[in-house]
Amino acid sequence: MFLAPFRTAAARPWVAALVALTLLTFTSPAFAGWEEIAKDDGVTVYRKDVPGRDLPVFKGVMTMNVGVIHLLAVLDDVPHSTEWMANCVEASLVAQKGPYERIVYNRTDAPWPVSDRDVVITSKVTVNKEKKTVIINFHSIKDSRKGEVEDVVRMPRLKGHYKFTVLSKDKTRVEYQIDADPGGSLPDFIIRMASEDLPRETLVGLKGKAVAASKSGKY
């Protein structure tokens, strides 16, 4: 799900650095332990079993013909995450911890009679100019500023990342990984099915929003 770099003046130097990045010859990372389970809409989805857990970790990988700056700008616009993030019906900024860290609230729609899920997450951005990557790691936390909502299940665990690798000025490889425990009493097979779709739907949505924004100049 979910976060991104920031608009503050302190963040502008690294944005400028990203704009200046040149073509990268990309070498695929090791996928030890990962199983490819789907390839659709330009997204390859993988799963990885974790000992002691019923649910695996999922990730999607997609190469997008859009510059990394446009992708980061879309992620930075937290309230409008509902327009592209899979099943997201509410998103808000809880706190800004600095130019590279923030706390965000997200609520995910679930079909009746299943209760919606929500989560408070903290994220941190890491930029590596040598490797031409931007990694946004996030994980769920407890925060008194955003208490539990009636009839909504607070997710006990959510952890993951977005990894952007600059391939050229107008091409970016995007990896979205998610490790989630939605909580509540849901059959594992339902959770598994939803989790498999999440990386693909989120990456396709991000691409569509970023392409549209890059053409219109509106974020």
PDB file of C-alpha atoms in Angstrom:
ATOM      1  CA  MET A   1       0.000   0.000   0.000  1.00  0.00           C
ATOM      2  CA  PHE A   2       1.175   3.067   0.466  1.00  0.00           C
ATOM      3  CA  LEU A   3       3.573   5.871   0.995  1.00  0.00           C
ATOM      4  CA  ALA A   4       6.019   8.116  -0.544  1.00  0.00           C
ATOM      5  CA  PRO A   5       8.449  10.983  -0.460  1.00  0.00           C
ATOM      6  CA  PHE A   6       7.407  14.438   0.585  1.00  0.00           C
ATOM      7  CA  ARG A   7       6.795  17.911  -0.740  1.00  0.00           C
ATOM      8  CA  THR A   8       8.791  19.809   1.865  1.00  0.00           C
ATOM      9  CA  ALA A   9      11.674  22.065   0.870  1.00  0.00           C
ATOM     10  CA  ALA A  10      14.043  19.659   2.598  1.00  0.00           C
ATOM     11  CA  ALA A  11      13.018  16.922   0.161  1.00  0.00           C
ATOM     12  CA  ARG A  12      13.757  18.915  -2.994  1.00  0.00           C
ATOM     13  CA  PRO A  13      17.514  18.177  -3.230  1.00  0.00           C
ATOM     14  CA  TRP A  14      16.992  14.446  -3.617  1.00  0.00           C
ATOM     15  CA  VAL A  15      14.171  15.036  -6.109  1.00  0.00           C
ATOM     16  CA  ALA A  16      16.585  17.107  -8.194  1.00  0.00           C
ATOM     17  CA  ALA A  17      19.137  14.321  -7.955  1.00  0.00           C
ATOM     18  CA  LEU A  18      16.612  11.801  -9.235  1.00  0.00           C
ATOM     19  CA  VAL A  19      15.767  13.957 -12.235  1.00  0.00           C
ATOM     20  CA  ALA A  20      19.439  13.923 -13.215  1.00  0.00           C
ATOM     21  CA  LEU A  21      19.762  10.127 -13.129  1.00  0.00           C
ATOM     22  CA  THR A  22      20.827   8.521 -16.403  1.00  0.00           C
ATOM     23  CA  LEU A  23      20.231   5.153 -18.011  1.00  0.00           C
ATOM     24  CA  LEU A  24      20.751   2.136 -15.775  1.00  0.00           C
ATOM     25  CA  THR A  25      21.651  -1.344 -16.983  1.00  0.00           C
ATOM     26  CA  PHE A  26      19.452  -3.347 -14.678  1.00  0.00           C
ATOM     27  CA  THR A  27      20.443  -6.690 -13.205  1.00  0.00           C
ATOM     28  CA  SER A  28      17.545  -8.668 -11.759  1.00  0.00           C
ATOM     29  CA  PRO A  29      17.777  -9.407  -8.026  1.00  0.00           C
ATOM     30  CA  ALA A  30      17.822 -12.964  -6.747  1.00  0.00           C
ATOM     31  CA  PHE A  31      14.338 -14.401  -6.301  1.00  0.00           C
ATOM     32  CA  ALA A  32      15.353 -17.220  -3.990  1.00  0.00           C
ATOM     33  CA  GLY A  33      12.321 -18.760  -2.361  1.00  0.00           C
ATOM     34  CA  TRP A  34       9.859 -16.864  -4.549  1.00  0.00           C
ATOM     35  CA  GLU A  35       7.335 -18.647  -6.778  1.00  0.00           C
ATOM     36  CA  GLU A  36       5.856 -16.962  -9.826  1.00  0.00           C
ATOM     37  CA  ILE A  37       2.079 -17.384  -9.652  1.00  0.00           C
ATOM     38  CA  ALA A  38       0.619 -14.974 -12.195  1.00  0.00           C
ATOM     39  CA  LYS A  39       1.501 -12.713 -15.108  1.00  0.00           C
ATOM     40  CA  ASP A  40      -1.198 -10.304 -16.261  1.00  0.00           C
ATOM     41  CA  ASP A  41      -1.560  -6.645 -17.291  1.00  0.00           C
ATOM     42  CA  GLY A  42       2.215  -6.358 -17.456  1.00  0.00           C
ATOM     43  CA  VAL A  43       2.622  -7.379 -13.808  1.00  0.00           C
ATOM     44  CA  THR A  44       4.394 -10.523 -12.647  1.00  0.00           C
ATOM     45  CA  VAL A  45       3.183 -11.654  -9.220  1.00  0.00           C
ATOM     46  CA  TYR A  46       5.260 -13.809  -6.879  1.00  0.00           C
ATOM     47  CA  ARG A  47       4.592 -15.470  -3.543  1.00  0.00           C
ATOM     48  CA  LYS A  48       6.915 -16.653  -0.819  1.00  0.00           C
ATOM     49  CA  ASP A  49       5.928 -18.944   2.035  1.00  0.00           C
ATOM     50  CA  VAL A  50       6.997 -17.947   5.536  1.00  0.00           C
ATOM     51  CA  PRO A  51       7.566 -20.701   8.141  1.00  0.00           C
ATOM     52  CA  GLY A  52       4.995 -20.610  10.922  1.00  0.00           C
ATOM     53  CA  ARG A  53       2.470 -18.502   8.977  1.00  0.00           C
ATOM     54  CA  ASP A  54      -0.633 -19.528   7.090  1.00  0.00           C
ATOM     55  CA  LEU A  55      -0.315 -16.703   4.584  1.00  0.00           C
ATOM     56  CA  PRO A  56       2.631 -16.106   2.233  1.00  0.00           C
ATOM     57  CA  VAL A  57       4.251 -12.807   1.306  1.00  0.00           C
ATOM     58  CA  PHE A  58       3.288 -11.441  -2.109  1.00  0.00           C
ATOM     59  CA  LYS A  59       4.977  -9.059  -4.493  1.00  0.00           C
ATOM     60  CA  GLY A  60       4.371  -7.667  -7.941  1.00  0.00           C
ATOM     61  CA  VAL A  61       6.960  -6.433 -10.443  1.00  0.00           C
ATOM     62  CA  MET A  62       6.198  -4.153 -13.375  1.00  0.00           C
ATOM     63  CA  THR A  63       8.218  -2.034 -15.786  1.00  0.00           C
ATOM     64  CA  MET A  64       6.405   1.227 -16.461  1.00  0.00           C
ATOM     65  CA  ASN A  65       6.989   3.688 -19.293  1.00  0.00           C
ATOM     66  CA  VAL A  66       6.837   6.641 -16.952  1.00  0.00           C
ATOM     67  CA  GLY A  67       9.535   8.565 -15.105  1.00  0.00           C
ATOM     68  CA  VAL A  68      10.164   7.910 -11.429  1.00  0.00           C
ATOM     69  CA  ILE A  69       9.404  11.530 -10.520  1.00  0.00           C
ATOM     70  CA  HIS A  70       5.807  11.143 -11.707  1.00  0.00           C
ATOM     71  CA  LEU A  71       5.395   7.902  -9.764  1.00  0.00           C
ATOM     72  CA  LEU A  72       6.745   9.457  -6.576  1.00  0.00           C
ATOM     73  CA  ALA A  73       4.528  12.498  -7.019  1.00  0.00           C
ATOM     74  CA  VAL A  74       1.438  10.280  -7.188  1.00  0.00           C
ATOM     75  CA  LEU A  75       2.476   8.403  -4.044  1.00  0.00           C
ATOM     76  CA  ASP A  76       3.135  11.715  -2.319  1.00  0.00           C
ATOM     77  CA  ASP A  77      -0.490  12.776  -2.793  1.00  0.00           C
ATOM     78  CA  VAL A  78      -1.836  10.666   0.080  1.00  0.00           C
ATOM     79  CA  PRO A  79      -5.502  11.804   0.129  1.00  0.00           C
ATOM     80  CA  HIS A  80      -5.906  10.831  -3.538  1.00  0.00           C
ATOM     81  CA  SER A  81      -4.606   7.293  -3.017  1.00  0.00           C
ATOM     82  CA  THR A  82      -8.255   6.231  -3.164  1.00  0.00           C
ATOM     83  CA  GLU A  83      -8.179   6.944  -6.906  1.00  0.00           C
ATOM     84  CA  TRP A  84      -5.620   4.259  -7.739  1.00  0.00           C
ATOM     85  CA  MET A  85      -4.714   2.050  -4.773  1.00  0.00           C
ATOM     86  CA  ALA A  86      -6.498  -1.312  -4.731  1.00  0.00           C
ATOM     87  CA  ASN A  87      -9.699  -1.139  -2.634  1.00  0.00           C
ATOM     88  CA  CYS A  88      -8.533   1.953  -0.724  1.00  0.00           C
ATOM     89  CA  VAL A  89     -11.526   4.043   0.399  1.00  0.00           C
ATOM     90  CA  GLU A  90      -9.800   6.412   2.828  1.00  0.00           C
ATOM     91  CA  ALA A  91      -6.250   7.714   3.170  1.00  0.00           C
ATOM     92  CA  SER A  92      -4.900  10.546   5.265  1.00  0.00           C
ATOM     93  CA  LEU A  93      -1.606  11.919   6.563  1.00  0.00           C
ATOM     94  CA  VAL A  94      -1.359  11.473  10.340  1.00  0.00           C
ATOM     95  CA  ALA A  95       2.064  13.025  10.887  1.00  0.00           C
ATOM     96  CA  GLN A  96       5.151  14.196   9.046  1.00  0.00           C
ATOM     97  CA  LYS A  97       8.292  12.983  10.836  1.00  0.00           C
ATOM     98  CA  GLY A  98      10.784  14.665   8.522  1.00  0.00           C
ATOM     99  CA  PRO A  99      11.513  14.974   4.804  1.00  0.00           C
ATOM    100  CA  TYR A 100      11.813  11.195   4.440  1.00  0.00           C
ATOM    101  CA  GLU A 101       9.398   9.800   7.031  1.00  0.00           C
ATOM    102  CA  ARG A 102       5.667   9.993   7.600  1.00  0.00           C
ATOM    103  CA  ILE A 103       2.743   8.272   9.274  1.00  0.00           C
ATOM    104  CA  VAL A 104      -0.371   7.509   7.228  1.00  0.00           C
ATOM    105  CA  TYR A 105      -3.816   6.032   7.853  1.00  0.00           C
ATOM    106  CA  ASN A 106      -5.445   3.759   5.254  1.00  0.00           C
ATOM    107  CA  ARG A 107      -8.822   2.057   5.146  1.00  0.00           C
ATOM    108  CA  THR A 108      -9.545  -0.817   2.768  1.00  0.00           C
ATOM    109  CA  ASP A 109     -13.009  -1.697   1.519  1.00  0.00           C
ATOM    110  CA  ALA A 110     -14.273  -5.238   2.009  1.00  0.00           C
ATOM    111  CA  PRO A 111     -17.422  -6.696   0.435  1.00  0.00           C
ATOM    112  CA  TRP A 112     -20.432  -7.219   2.690  1.00  0.00           C
ATOM    113  CA  PRO A 113     -20.719  -8.938   5.114  1.00  0.00           C
ATOM    114  CA  VAL A 114     -16.954  -8.723   5.748  1.00  0.00           C
ATOM    115  CA  SER A 115     -15.843  -5.700   7.776  1.00  0.00           C
ATOM    116  CA  ASP A 116     -13.517  -3.108   6.267  1.00  0.00           C
ATOM    117  CA  ARG A 117      -9.878  -3.231   7.356  1.00  0.00           C
ATOM    118  CA  ASP A 118      -7.731  -0.281   8.368  1.00  0.00           C
ATOM    119  CA  VAL A 119      -4.160   0.333   9.419  1.00  0.00           C
ATOM    120  CA  VAL A 120      -1.766   3.042  10.561  1.00  0.00           C
ATOM    121  CA  ILE A 121       1.615   2.754   8.899  1.00  0.00           C
ATOM    122  CA  THR A 122       4.946   4.495   9.128  1.00  0.00           C
ATOM    123  CA  SER A 123       7.150   4.786   6.077  1.00  0.00           C
ATOM    124  CA  LYS A 124      10.718   5.797   5.353  1.00  0.00           C
ATOM    125  CA  VAL A 125      12.312   6.702   2.025  1.00  0.00           C
ATOM    126  CA  THR A 126      15.844   5.651   1.102  1.00  0.00           C
ATOM    127  CA  VAL A 127      17.548   6.982  -2.035  1.00  0.00           C
ATOM    128  CA  ASN A 128      20.589   5.287  -3.545  1.00  0.00           C
ATOM    129  CA  LYS A 129      21.983   7.387  -6.380  1.00  0.00           C
ATOM    130  CA  GLU A 130      24.663   4.817  -7.270  1.00  0.00           C
ATOM    131  CA  LYS A 131      22.109   2.022  -7.738  1.00  0.00           C
ATOM    132  CA  LYS A 132      19.502   4.488  -9.038  1.00  0.00           C
ATOM    133  CA  THR A 133      16.856   3.247  -6.663  1.00  0.00           C
ATOM    134  CA  VAL A 134      14.281   4.736  -4.351  1.00  0.00           C
ATOM    135  CA  ILE A 135      12.931   2.357  -1.707  1.00  0.00           C
ATOM    136  CA  ILE A 136       9.939   3.186   0.459  1.00  0.00           C
ATOM    137  CA  ASN A 137       9.694   0.754   3.370  1.00  0.00           C
ATOM    138  CA  PHE A 138       6.538   0.736   5.476  1.00  0.00           C
ATOM    139  CA  HIS A 139       5.094  -1.176   8.417  1.00  0.00           C
ATOM    140  CA  SER A 140       2.066  -0.976  10.678  1.00  0.00           C
ATOM    141  CA  ILE A 141       2.223   0.761  14.051  1.00  0.00           C
ATOM    142  CA  LYS A 142      -0.041   1.767  16.915  1.00  0.00           C
ATOM    143  CA  ASP A 143      -0.692   5.489  17.120  1.00  0.00           C
ATOM    144  CA  SER A 144      -2.975   7.186  19.632  1.00  0.00           C
ATOM    145  CA  ARG A 145      -3.759   9.938  17.137  1.00  0.00           C
ATOM    146  CA  LYS A 146      -5.726   7.451  15.043  1.00  0.00           C
ATOM    147  CA  GLY A 147      -7.782   5.155  17.238  1.00  0.00           C
ATOM    148  CA  GLU A 148      -9.747   2.129  16.139  1.00  0.00           C
ATOM    149  CA  VAL A 149     -12.943   2.732  14.192  1.00  0.00           C
ATOM    150  CA  GLU A 150     -16.248   1.081  15.051  1.00  0.00           C
ATOM    151  CA  ASP A 151     -17.125  -1.863  12.793  1.00  0.00           C
ATOM    152  CA  VAL A 152     -13.692  -1.714  11.158  1.00  0.00           C
ATOM    153  CA  VAL A 153     -10.991  -4.319  11.903  1.00  0.00           C
ATOM    154  CA  ARG A 154      -7.548  -2.886  12.635  1.00  0.00           C
ATOM    155  CA  MET A 155      -4.961  -5.022  10.833  1.00  0.00           C
ATOM    156  CA  PRO A 156      -2.481  -6.579  13.289  1.00  0.00           C
ATOM    157  CA  ARG A 157       0.339  -6.659  10.744  1.00  0.00           C
ATOM    158  CA  LEU A 158       1.182  -4.918   7.511  1.00  0.00           C
ATOM    159  CA  LYS A 159       4.705  -4.670   6.183  1.00  0.00           C
ATOM    160  CA  GLY A 160       6.169  -4.089   2.765  1.00  0.00           C
ATOM    161  CA  HIS A 161       7.875  -1.753   0.352  1.00  0.00           C
ATOM    162  CA  TYR A 162       7.856   0.014  -2.964  1.00  0.00           C
ATOM    163  CA  LYS A 163      11.145  -0.196  -4.843  1.00  0.00           C
ATOM    164  CA  PHE A 164      11.700   2.059  -7.847  1.00  0.00           C
ATOM    165  CA  THR A 165      14.658   1.414 -10.141  1.00  0.00           C
ATOM    166  CA  VAL A 166      15.380   4.068 -12.759  1.00  0.00           C
ATOM    167  CA  LEU A 167      15.930   2.447 -16.149  1.00  0.00           C
ATOM    168  CA  SER A 168      15.838   5.694 -18.112  1.00  0.00           C
ATOM    169  CA  LYS A 169      14.312   9.157 -17.876  1.00  0.00           C
ATOM    170  CA  ASP A 170      10.929   7.754 -18.907  1.00  0.00           C
ATOM    171  CA  LYS A 171      11.088   4.134 -17.756  1.00  0.00           C
ATOM    172  CA  THR A 172      10.975   2.723 -14.229  1.00  0.00           C
ATOM    173  CA  ARG A 173      10.942  -0.770 -12.808  1.00  0.00           C
ATOM    174  CA  VAL A 174       8.560  -0.937  -9.843  1.00  0.00           C
ATOM    175  CA  GLU A 175       8.418  -3.652  -7.209  1.00  0.00           C
ATOM    176  CA  TYR A 176       5.592  -3.691  -4.666  1.00  0.00           C
ATOM    177  CA  GLN A 177       5.840  -6.200  -1.807  1.00  0.00           C
ATOM    178  CA  ILE A 178       3.207  -6.810   0.866  1.00  0.00           C
ATOM    179  CA  ASP A 179       3.164  -8.990   3.989  1.00  0.00           C
ATOM    180  CA  ALA A 180      -0.209  -8.695   5.692  1.00  0.00           C
ATOM    181  CA  ASP A 181      -2.333 -10.184   8.432  1.00  0.00           C
ATOM    182  CA  PRO A 182      -5.832  -8.738   7.923  1.00  0.00           C
ATOM    183  CA  GLY A 183      -7.045  -9.929  11.328  1.00  0.00           C
ATOM    184  CA  GLY A 184     -10.556 -11.043  12.186  1.00  0.00           C
ATOM    185  CA  SER A 185     -12.155 -14.328  11.276  1.00  0.00           C
ATOM    186  CA  LEU A 186     -11.714 -14.818   7.544  1.00  0.00           C
ATOM    187  CA  PRO A 187     -11.044 -18.115   5.746  1.00  0.00           C
ATOM    188  CA  ASP A 188      -7.419 -18.328   4.662  1.00  0.00           C
ATOM    189  CA  PHE A 189      -8.356 -19.127   1.072  1.00  0.00           C
ATOM    190  CA  ILE A 190     -10.305 -15.857   0.778  1.00  0.00           C
ATOM    191  CA  ILE A 191      -7.406 -13.867   2.225  1.00  0.00           C
ATOM    192  CA  ARG A 192      -4.995 -15.642  -0.093  1.00  0.00           C
ATOM    193  CA  MET A 193      -7.068 -14.873  -3.187  1.00  0.00           C
ATOM    194  CA  ALA A 194      -7.368 -11.192  -2.259  1.00  0.00           C
ATOM    195  CA  SER A 195      -3.668 -10.946  -1.448  1.00  0.00           C
ATOM    196  CA  GLU A 196      -2.703 -12.406  -4.823  1.00  0.00           C
ATOM    197  CA  ASP A 197      -4.719  -9.727  -6.643  1.00  0.00           C
ATOM    198  CA  LEU A 198      -3.457  -6.824  -4.530  1.00  0.00           C
ATOM    199  CA  PRO A 199       0.019  -6.346  -6.093  1.00  0.00           C
ATOM    200  CA  ARG A 200      -1.312  -6.423  -9.647  1.00  0.00           C
ATOM    201  CA  GLU A 201      -4.238  -4.075  -9.017  1.00  0.00           C
ATOM    202  CA  THR A 202      -2.096  -1.612  -7.074  1.00  0.00           C
ATOM    203  CA  LEU A 203       0.681  -1.470  -9.687  1.00  0.00           C
ATOM    204  CA  VAL A 204      -1.746  -1.138 -12.589  1.00  0.00           C
ATOM    205  CA  GLY A 205      -3.538   1.636 -10.721  1.00  0.00           C
ATOM    206  CA  LEU A 206      -0.296   3.447  -9.919  1.00  0.00           C
ATOM    207  CA  LYS A 207       0.829   3.284 -13.535  1.00  0.00           C
ATOM    208  CA  GLY A 208      -2.473   4.614 -14.835  1.00  0.00           C
ATOM    209  CA  LYS A 209      -2.547   7.506 -12.380  1.00  0.00           C
ATOM    210  CA  ALA A 210       1.110   8.436 -12.996  1.00  0.00           C
ATOM    211  CA  VAL A 211       0.735   8.392 -16.784  1.00  0.00           C
ATOM    212  CA  ALA A 212      -2.375  10.561 -16.620  1.00  0.00           C
ATOM    213  CA  ALA A 213      -0.731  12.958 -14.175  1.00  0.00           C
ATOM    214  CA  SER A 214       2.417  13.259 -16.269  1.00  0.00           C
ATOM    215  CA  LYS A 215       0.331  14.281 -19.292  1.00  0.00           C
ATOM    216  CA  SER A 216      -1.911  16.728 -17.433  1.00  0.00           C
ATOM    217  CA  GLY A 217       0.654  18.088 -14.991  1.00  0.00           C
ATOM    218  CA  LYS A 218      -1.896  17.648 -12.213  1.00  0.00           C
ATOM    219  CA  TYR A 219      -1.307  15.482  -9.140  1.00  0.00           C
TER     220      TYR A 219
END
